[in-house]
PDB file of C-alpha atoms in Angstrom:
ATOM      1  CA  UNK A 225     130.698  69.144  29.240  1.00 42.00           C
ATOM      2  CA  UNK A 226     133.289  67.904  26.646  1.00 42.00           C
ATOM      3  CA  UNK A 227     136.560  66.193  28.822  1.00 41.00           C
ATOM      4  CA  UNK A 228     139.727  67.352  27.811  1.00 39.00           C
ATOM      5  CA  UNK A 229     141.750  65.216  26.464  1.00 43.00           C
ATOM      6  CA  UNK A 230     145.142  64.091  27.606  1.00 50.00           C
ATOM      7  CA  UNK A 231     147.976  65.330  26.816  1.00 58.00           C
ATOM      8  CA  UNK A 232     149.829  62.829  25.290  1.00 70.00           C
ATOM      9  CA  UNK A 233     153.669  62.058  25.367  1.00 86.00           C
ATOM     10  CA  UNK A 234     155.995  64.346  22.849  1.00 88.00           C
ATOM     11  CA  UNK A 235     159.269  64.616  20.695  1.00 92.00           C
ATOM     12  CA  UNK A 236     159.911  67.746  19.829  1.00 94.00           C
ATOM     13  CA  UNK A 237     163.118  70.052  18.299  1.00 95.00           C
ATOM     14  CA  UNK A 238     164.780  72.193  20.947  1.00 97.00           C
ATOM     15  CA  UNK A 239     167.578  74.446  21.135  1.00 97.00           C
ATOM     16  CA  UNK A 240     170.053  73.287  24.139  1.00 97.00           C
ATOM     17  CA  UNK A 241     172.127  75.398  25.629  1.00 96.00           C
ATOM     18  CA  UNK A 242     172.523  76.605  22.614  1.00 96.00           C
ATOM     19  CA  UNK A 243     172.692  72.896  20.763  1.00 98.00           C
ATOM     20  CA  UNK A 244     170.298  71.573  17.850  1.00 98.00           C
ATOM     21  CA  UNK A 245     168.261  68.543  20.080  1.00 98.00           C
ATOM     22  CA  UNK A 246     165.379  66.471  20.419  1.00 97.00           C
ATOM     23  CA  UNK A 247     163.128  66.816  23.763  1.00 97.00           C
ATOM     24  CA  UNK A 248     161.102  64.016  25.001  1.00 97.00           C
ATOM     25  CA  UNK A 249     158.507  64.937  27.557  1.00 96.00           C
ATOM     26  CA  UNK A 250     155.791  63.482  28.980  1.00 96.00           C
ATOM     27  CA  UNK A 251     152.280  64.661  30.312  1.00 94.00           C
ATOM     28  CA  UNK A 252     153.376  64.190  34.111  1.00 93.00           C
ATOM     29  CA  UNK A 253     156.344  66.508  33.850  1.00 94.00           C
ATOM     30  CA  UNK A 254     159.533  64.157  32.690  1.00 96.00           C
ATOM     31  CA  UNK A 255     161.877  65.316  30.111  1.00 97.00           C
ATOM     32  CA  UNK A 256     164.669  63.909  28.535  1.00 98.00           C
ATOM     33  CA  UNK A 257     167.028  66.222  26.018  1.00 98.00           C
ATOM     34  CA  UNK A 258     169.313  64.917  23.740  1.00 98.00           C
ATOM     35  CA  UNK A 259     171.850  66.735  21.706  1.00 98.00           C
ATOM     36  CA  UNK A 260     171.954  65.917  18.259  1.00 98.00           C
ATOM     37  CA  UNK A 261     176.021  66.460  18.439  1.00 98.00           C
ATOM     38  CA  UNK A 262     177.017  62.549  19.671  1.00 98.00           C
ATOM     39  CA  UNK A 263     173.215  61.582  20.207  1.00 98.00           C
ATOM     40  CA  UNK A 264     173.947  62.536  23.894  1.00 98.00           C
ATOM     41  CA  UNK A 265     171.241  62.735  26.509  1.00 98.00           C
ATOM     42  CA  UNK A 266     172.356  66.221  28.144  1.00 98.00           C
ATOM     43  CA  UNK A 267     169.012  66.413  30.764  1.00 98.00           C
ATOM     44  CA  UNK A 268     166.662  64.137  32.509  1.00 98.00           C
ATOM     45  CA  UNK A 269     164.260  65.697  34.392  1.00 97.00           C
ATOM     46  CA  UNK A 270     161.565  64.179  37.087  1.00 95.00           C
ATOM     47  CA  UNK A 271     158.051  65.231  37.465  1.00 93.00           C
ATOM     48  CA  UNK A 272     159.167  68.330  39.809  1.00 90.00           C
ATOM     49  CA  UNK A 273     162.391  69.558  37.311  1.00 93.00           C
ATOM     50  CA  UNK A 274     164.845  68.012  39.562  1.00 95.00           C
ATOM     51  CA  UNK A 275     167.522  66.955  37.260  1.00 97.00           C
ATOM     52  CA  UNK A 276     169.018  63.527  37.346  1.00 97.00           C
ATOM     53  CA  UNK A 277     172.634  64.480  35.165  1.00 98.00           C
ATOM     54  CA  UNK A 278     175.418  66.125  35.549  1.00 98.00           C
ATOM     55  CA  UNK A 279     176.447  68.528  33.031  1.00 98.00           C
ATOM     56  CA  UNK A 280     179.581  71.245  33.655  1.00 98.00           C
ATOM     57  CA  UNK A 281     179.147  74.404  33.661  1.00 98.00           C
ATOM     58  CA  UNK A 282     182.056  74.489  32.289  1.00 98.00           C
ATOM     59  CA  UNK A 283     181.229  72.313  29.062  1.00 98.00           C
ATOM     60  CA  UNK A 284     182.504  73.129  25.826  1.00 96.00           C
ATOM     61  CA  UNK A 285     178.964  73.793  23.796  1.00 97.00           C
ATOM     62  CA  UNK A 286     180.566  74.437  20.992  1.00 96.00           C
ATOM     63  CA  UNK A 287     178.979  72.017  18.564  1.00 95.00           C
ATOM     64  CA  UNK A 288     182.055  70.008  18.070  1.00 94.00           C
ATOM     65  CA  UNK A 289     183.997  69.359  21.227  1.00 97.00           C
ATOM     66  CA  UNK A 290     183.374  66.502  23.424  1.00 97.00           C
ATOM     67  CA  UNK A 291     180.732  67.780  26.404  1.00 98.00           C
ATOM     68  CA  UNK A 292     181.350  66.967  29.618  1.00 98.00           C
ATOM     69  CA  UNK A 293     177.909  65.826  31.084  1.00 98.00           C
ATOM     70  CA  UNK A 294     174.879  63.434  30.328  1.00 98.00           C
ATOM     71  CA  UNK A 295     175.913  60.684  28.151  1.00 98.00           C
ATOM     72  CA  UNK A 296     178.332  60.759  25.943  1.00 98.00           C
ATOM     73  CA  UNK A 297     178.242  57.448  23.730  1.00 98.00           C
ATOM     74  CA  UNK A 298     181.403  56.338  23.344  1.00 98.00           C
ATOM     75  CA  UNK A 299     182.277  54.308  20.117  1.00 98.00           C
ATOM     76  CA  UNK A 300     183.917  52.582  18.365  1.00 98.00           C
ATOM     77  CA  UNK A 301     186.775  53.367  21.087  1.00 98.00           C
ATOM     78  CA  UNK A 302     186.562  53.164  25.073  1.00 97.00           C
ATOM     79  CA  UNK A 303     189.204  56.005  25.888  1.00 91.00           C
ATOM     80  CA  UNK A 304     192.625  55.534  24.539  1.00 85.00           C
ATOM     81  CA  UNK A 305     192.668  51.777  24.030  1.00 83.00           C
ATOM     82  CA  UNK A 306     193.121  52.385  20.222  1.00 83.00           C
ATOM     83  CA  UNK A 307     194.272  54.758  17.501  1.00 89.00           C
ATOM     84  CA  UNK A 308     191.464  56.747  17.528  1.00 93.00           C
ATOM     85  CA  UNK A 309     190.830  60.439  19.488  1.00 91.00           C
ATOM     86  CA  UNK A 310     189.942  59.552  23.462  1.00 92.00           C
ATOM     87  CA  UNK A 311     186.050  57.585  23.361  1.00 94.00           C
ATOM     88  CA  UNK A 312     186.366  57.577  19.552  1.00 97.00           C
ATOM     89  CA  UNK A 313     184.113  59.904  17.705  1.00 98.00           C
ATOM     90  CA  UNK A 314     180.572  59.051  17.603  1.00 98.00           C
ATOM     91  CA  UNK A 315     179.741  61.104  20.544  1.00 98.00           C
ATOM     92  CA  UNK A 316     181.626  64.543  18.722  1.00 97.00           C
ATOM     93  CA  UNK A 317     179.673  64.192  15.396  1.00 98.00           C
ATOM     94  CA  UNK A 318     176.278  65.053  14.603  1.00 98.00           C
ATOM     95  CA  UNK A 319     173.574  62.487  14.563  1.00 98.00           C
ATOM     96  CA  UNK A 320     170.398  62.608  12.713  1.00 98.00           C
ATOM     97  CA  UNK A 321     166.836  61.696  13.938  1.00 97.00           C
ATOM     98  CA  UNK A 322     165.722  58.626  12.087  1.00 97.00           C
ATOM     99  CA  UNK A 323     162.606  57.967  14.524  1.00 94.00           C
ATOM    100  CA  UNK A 324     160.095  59.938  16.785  1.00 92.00           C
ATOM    101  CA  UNK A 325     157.226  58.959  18.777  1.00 84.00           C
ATOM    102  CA  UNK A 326     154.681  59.420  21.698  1.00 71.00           C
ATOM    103  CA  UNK A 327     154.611  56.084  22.152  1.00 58.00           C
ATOM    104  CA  UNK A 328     156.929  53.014  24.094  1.00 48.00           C
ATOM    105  CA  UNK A 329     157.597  49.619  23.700  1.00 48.00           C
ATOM    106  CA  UNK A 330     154.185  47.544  24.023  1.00 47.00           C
ATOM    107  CA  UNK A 331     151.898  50.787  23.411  1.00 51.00           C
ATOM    108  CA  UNK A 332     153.365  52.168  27.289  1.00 59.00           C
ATOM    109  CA  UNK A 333     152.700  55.864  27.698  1.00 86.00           C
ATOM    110  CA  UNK A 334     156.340  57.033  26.691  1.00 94.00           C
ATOM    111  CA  UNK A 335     158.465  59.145  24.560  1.00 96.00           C
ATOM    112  CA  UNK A 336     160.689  57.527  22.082  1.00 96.00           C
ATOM    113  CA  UNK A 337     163.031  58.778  19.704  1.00 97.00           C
ATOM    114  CA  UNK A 338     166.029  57.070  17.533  1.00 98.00           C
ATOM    115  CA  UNK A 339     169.308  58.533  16.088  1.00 98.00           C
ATOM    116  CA  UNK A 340     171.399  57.258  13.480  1.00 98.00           C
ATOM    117  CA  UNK A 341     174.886  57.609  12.764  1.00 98.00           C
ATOM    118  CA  UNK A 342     176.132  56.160   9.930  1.00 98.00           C
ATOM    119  CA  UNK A 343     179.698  55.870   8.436  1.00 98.00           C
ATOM    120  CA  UNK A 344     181.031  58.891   6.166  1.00 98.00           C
ATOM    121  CA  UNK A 345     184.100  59.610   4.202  1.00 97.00           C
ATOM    122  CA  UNK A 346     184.836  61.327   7.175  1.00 97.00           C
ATOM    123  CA  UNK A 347     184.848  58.411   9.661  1.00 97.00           C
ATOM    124  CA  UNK A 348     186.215  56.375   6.888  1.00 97.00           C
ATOM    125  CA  UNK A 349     189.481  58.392   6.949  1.00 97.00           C
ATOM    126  CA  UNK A 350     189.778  57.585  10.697  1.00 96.00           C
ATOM    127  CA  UNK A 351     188.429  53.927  10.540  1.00 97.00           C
ATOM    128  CA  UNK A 352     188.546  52.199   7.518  1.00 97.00           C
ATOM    129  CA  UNK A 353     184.966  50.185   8.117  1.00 98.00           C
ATOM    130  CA  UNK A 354     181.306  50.677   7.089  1.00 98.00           C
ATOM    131  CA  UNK A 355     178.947  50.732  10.187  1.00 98.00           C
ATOM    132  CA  UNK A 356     175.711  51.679  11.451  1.00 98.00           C
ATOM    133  CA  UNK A 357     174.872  53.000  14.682  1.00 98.00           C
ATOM    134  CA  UNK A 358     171.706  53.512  16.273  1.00 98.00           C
ATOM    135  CA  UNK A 359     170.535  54.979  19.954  1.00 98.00           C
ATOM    136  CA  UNK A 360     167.106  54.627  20.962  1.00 98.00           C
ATOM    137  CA  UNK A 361     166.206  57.096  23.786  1.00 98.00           C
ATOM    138  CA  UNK A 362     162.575  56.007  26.037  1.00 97.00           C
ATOM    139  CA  UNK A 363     161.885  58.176  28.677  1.00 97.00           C
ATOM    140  CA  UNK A 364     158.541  56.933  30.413  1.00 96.00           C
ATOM    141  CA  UNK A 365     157.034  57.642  34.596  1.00 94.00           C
ATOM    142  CA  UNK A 366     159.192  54.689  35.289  1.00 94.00           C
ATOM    143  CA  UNK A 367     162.693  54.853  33.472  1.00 97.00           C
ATOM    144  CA  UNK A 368     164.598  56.111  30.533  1.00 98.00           C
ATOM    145  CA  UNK A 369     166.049  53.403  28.361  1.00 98.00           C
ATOM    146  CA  UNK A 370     169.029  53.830  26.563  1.00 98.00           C
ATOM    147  CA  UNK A 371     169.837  51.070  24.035  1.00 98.00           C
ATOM    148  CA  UNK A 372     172.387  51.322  21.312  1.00 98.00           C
ATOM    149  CA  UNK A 373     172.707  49.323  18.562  1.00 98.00           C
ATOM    150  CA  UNK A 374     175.521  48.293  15.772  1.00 98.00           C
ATOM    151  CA  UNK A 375     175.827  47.058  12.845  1.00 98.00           C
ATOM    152  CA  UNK A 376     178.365  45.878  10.372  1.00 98.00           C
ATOM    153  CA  UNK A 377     177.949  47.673   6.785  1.00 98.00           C
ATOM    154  CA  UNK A 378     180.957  46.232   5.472  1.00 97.00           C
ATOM    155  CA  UNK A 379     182.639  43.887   4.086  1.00 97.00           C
ATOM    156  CA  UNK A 380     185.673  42.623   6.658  1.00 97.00           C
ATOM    157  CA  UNK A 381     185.302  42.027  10.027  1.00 98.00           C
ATOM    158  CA  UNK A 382     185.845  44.137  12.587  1.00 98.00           C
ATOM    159  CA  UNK A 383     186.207  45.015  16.660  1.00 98.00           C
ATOM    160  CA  UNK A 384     185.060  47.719  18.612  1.00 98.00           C
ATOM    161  CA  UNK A 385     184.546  48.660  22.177  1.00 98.00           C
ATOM    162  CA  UNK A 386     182.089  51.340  23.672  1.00 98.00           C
ATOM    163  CA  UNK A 387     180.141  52.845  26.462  1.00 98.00           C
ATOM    164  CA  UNK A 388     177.391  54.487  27.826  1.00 98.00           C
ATOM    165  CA  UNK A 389     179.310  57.025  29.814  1.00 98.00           C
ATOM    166  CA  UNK A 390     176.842  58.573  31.991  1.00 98.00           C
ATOM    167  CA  UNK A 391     177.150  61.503  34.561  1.00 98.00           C
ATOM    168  CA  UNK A 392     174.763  61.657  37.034  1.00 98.00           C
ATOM    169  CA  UNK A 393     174.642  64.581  39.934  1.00 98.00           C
ATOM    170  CA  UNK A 394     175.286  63.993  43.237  1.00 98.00           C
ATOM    171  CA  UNK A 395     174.816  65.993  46.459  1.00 96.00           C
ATOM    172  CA  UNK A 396     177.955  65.101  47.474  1.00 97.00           C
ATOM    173  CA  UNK A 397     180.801  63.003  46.370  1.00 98.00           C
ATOM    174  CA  UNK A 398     182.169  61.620  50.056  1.00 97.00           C
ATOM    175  CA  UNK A 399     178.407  60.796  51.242  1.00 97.00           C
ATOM    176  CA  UNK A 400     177.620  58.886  47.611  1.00 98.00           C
ATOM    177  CA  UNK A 401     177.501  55.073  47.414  1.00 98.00           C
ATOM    178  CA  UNK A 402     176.893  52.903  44.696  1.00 98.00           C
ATOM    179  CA  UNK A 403     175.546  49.340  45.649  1.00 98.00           C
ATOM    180  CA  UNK A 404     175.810  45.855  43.795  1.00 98.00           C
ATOM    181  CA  UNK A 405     179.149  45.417  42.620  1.00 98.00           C
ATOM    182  CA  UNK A 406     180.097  43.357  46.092  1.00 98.00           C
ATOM    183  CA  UNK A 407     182.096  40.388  44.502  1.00 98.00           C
ATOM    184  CA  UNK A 408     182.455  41.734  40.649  1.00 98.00           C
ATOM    185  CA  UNK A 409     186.056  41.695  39.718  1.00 98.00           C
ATOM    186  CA  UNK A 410     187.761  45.059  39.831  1.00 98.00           C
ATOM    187  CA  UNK A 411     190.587  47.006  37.715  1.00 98.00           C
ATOM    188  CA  UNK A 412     191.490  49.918  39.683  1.00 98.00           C
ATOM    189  CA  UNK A 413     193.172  52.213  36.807  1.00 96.00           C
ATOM    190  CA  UNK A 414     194.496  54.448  39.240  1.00 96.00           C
ATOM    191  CA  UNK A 415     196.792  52.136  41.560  1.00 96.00           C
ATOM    192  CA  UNK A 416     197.032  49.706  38.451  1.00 97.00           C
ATOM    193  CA  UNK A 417     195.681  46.612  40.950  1.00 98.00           C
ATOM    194  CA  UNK A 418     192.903  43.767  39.918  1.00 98.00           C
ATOM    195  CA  UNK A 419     191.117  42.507  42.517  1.00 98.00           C
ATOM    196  CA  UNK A 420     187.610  41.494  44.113  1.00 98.00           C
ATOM    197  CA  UNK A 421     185.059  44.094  45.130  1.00 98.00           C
ATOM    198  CA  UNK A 422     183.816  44.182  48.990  1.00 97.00           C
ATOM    199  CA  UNK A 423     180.769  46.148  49.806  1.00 97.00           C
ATOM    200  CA  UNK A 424     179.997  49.210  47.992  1.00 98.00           C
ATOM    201  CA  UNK A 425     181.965  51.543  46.039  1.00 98.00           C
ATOM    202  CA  UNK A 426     182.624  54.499  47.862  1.00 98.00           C
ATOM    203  CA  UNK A 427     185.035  58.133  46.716  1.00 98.00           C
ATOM    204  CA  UNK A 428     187.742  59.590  48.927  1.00 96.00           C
ATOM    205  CA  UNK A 429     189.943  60.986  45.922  1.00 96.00           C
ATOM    206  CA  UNK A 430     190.590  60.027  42.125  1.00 98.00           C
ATOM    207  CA  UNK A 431     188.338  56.675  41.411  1.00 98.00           C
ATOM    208  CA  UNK A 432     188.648  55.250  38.224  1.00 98.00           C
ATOM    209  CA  UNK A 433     187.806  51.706  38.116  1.00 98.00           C
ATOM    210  CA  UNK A 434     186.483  49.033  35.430  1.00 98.00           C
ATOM    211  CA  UNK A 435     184.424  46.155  36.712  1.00 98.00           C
ATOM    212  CA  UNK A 436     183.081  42.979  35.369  1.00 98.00           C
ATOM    213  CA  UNK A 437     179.080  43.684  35.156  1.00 98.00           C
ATOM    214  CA  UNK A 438     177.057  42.726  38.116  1.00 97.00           C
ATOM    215  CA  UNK A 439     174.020  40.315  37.588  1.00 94.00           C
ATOM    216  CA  UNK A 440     172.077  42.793  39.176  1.00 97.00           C
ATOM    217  CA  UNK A 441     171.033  46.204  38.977  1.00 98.00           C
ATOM    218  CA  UNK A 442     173.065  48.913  40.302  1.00 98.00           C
ATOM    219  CA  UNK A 443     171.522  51.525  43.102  1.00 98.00           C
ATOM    220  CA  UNK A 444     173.347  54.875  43.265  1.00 98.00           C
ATOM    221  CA  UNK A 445     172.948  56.497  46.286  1.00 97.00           C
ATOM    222  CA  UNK A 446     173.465  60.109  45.430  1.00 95.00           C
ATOM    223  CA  UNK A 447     172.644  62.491  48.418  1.00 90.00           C
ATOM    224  CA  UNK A 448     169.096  63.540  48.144  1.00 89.00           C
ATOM    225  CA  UNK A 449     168.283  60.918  45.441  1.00 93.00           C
ATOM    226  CA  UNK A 450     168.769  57.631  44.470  1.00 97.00           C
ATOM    227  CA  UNK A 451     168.383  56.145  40.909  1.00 98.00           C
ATOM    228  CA  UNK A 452     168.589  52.159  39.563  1.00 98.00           C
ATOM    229  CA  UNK A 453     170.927  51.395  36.857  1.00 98.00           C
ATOM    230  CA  UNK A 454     170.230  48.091  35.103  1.00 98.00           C
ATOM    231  CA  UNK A 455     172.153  46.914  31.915  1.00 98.00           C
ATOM    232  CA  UNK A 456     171.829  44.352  29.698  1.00 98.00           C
ATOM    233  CA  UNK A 457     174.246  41.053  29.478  1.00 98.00           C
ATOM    234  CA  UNK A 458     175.701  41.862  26.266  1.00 98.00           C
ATOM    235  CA  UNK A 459     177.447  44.827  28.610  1.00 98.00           C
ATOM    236  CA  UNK A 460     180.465  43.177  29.713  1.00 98.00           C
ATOM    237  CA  UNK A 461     181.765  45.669  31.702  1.00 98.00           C
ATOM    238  CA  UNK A 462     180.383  48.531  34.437  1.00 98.00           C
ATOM    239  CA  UNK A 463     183.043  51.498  35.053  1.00 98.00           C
ATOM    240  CA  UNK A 464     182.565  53.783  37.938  1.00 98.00           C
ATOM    241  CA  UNK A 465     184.855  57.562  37.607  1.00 98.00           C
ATOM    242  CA  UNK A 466     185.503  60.201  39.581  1.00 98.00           C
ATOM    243  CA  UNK A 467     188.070  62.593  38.967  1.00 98.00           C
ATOM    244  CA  UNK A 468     188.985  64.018  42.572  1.00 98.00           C
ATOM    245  CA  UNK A 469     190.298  67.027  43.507  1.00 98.00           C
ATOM    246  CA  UNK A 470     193.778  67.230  42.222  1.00 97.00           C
ATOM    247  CA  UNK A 471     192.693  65.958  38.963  1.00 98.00           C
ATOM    248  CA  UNK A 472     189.160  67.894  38.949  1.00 98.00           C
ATOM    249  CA  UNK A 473     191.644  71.039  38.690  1.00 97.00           C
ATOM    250  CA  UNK A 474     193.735  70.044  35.877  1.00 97.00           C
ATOM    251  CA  UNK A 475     190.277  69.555  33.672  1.00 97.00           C
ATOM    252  CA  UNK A 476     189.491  72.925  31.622  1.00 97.00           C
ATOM    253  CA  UNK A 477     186.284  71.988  31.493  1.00 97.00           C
ATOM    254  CA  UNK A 478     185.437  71.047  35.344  1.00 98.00           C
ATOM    255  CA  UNK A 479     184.715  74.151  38.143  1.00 98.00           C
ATOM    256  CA  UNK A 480     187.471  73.043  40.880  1.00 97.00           C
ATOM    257  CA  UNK A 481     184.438  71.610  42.934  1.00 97.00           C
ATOM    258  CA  UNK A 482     183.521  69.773  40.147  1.00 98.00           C
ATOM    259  CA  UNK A 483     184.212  66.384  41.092  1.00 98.00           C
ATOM    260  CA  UNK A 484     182.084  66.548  44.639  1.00 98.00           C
ATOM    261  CA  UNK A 485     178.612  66.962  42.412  1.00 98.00           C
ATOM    262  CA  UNK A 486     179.437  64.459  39.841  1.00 98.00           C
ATOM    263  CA  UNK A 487     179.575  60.506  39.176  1.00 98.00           C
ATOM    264  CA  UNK A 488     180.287  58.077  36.237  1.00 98.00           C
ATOM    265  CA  UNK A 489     178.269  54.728  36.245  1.00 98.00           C
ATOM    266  CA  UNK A 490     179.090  53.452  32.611  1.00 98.00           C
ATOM    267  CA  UNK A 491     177.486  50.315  31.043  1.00 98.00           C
ATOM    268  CA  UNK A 492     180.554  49.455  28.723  1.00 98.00           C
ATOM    269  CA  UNK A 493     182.130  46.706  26.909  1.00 97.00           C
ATOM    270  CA  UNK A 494     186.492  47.113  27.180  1.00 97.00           C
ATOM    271  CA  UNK A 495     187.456  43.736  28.710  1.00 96.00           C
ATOM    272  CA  UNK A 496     186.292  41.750  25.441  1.00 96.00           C
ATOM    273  CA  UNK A 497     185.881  43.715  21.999  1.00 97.00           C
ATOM    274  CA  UNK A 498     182.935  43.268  20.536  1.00 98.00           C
ATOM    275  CA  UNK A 499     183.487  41.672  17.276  1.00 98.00           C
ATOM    276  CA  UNK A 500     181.245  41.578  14.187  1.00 98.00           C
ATOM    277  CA  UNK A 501     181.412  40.440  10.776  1.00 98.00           C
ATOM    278  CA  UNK A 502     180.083  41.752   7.910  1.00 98.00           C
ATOM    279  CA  UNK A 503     176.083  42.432   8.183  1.00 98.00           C
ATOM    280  CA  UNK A 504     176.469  41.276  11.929  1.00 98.00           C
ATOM    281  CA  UNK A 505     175.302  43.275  14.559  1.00 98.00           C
ATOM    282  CA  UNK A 506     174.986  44.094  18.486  1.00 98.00           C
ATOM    283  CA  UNK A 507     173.200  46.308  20.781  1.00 98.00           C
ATOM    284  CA  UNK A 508     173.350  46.729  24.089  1.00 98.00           C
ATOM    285  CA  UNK A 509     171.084  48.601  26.670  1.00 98.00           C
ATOM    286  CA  UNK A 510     171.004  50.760  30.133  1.00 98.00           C
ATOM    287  CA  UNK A 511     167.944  51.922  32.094  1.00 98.00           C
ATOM    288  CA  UNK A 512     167.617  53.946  34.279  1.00 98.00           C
ATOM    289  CA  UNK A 513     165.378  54.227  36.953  1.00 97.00           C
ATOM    290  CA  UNK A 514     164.387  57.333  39.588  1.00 91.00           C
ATOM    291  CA  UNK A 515     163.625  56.794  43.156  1.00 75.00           C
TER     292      UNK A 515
END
């Protein structure tokens, strides 16, 4: 009797929520969706279909508007420290799929996919420099690996910050902890005070804080889950968010109960602008692990 064979690791076009994207799934039951709109990784799914993201039901699908959920790549802005729209606009503009495979880093059973972004009259008009942007998306049994990448297409020099500004569900805001930032140095945006980190981060109202990066990977303890969050060095920066009640209800696109299912862990760089000259280039990666 012939064996049949495995079924091996996939990238396939999807509709989203109504969204052009690219799913990544594996034979043992993990998916990963990303939107072709900002390159943003809108699902992550385990081996049962428990899903690791956030995403609103409230989100503007519209094709254009920023989405609140996943994880929105923020570039070549981090919010409004700039002239540019809030996060820039890499993660409002379509992206293309430059790469697909069934295979990871190293021949690994995984799904792998890269999208490109590259600059436009368009982008020009906002930001007067030539760039290109990658993401590469793994999803594997053991993680998903986000790791963008930039590069300077010009011909001056220029600075940018960015993020990885991911949302990740949580049974519940007051019972969630995120561990391993004990002794990283601490902006808190919210009271406008620097100071040192003791013990974990934990939410009782608006948080909105920008750390130095830890050494070490983070663990988010989420309710009835826990994930790892590792990033690399060239990161310079981890920012945790919640919104809060009274701010949850100002946000159009947040339910009013929003903010007690929902956390940001970024891996970002705000502190110190990356800067590259022309035909330099960076990249920078977060992974993510379940369990």
């Amino acid at each position: 009797m012939t064996a049949t064979p495995p079924v091996p690791p996939s990238a396939r076009s999807v509709t989203f929520h109504g969204l052009p994207a690219l799913q990544l799934a594996l034979p043992t039951g993990e998916t990963a969706t990303v939107a072709l709109q900002g390159a943003q990784v809108l699902s992550w799914t385990g081996p049962g279909g428990d899903e690791r993201f956030f995403l609103s039901p409230r989100a503007a699908l519209d094709g254009h508007s920023p989405i609140r959920g996943g994880v929105p790549v923020c570039f070549p802005q981090f919010n409004q420290r700039g002239p540019l729209a809030k996060h820039g606009f890499a993660r409002t503009l379509p992206w293309r799929v430059e790469r697909r495979s069934g295979a990871g880093e190293g021949g690994a059973e995984a799904a792998r996919a890269v999208f490109a972004l590259d600059d436009t009259p368009e982008t020009r008009a906002w930001w007067p420099h030539g760039f290109a942007a990658r993401l590469t998306v793994e999803l594997s049994a053991e993680h998903l690996l986000l790791d963008l990448s930039v590069r300077n297409t010009g011909t001056t020099a220029w600075d940018f910050t960015a993020a990885l500004h991911g949302y990740y569900r949580v049974s519940d805001i007051a019972a969630t902890r995120v561990e391993g930032l004990d002794g990283c140095a601490r902006w808190d945006s919210v009271a406008d005070v620097h100071s040192v980190q003791q013990g974990p981060v934990a939410f009782d109202g608006e948080y909105d804080c920008i750390f130095s990066a830890a050494p070490a990977p983070l663990r988010l303890h989420a309710g009835d889950h826990a994930l790892t969050l590792a990033q690399s060095p060239s990161w310079g920066n981890t920012v945790v968010w919640n919104p809060g009640a009274a701010l949850c209800a100002k946000l159009a696109d947040l339910p009013p109960d929003g903010y007690r299912h929902m956390v940001c862990v970024e891996a970002a760089c705000i502190d110190h602008p990356v800067h590259l000259a022309p035909g330099a280039g960076w990249s920078g990666w977060q992974r993510l692990g379940a369990g």
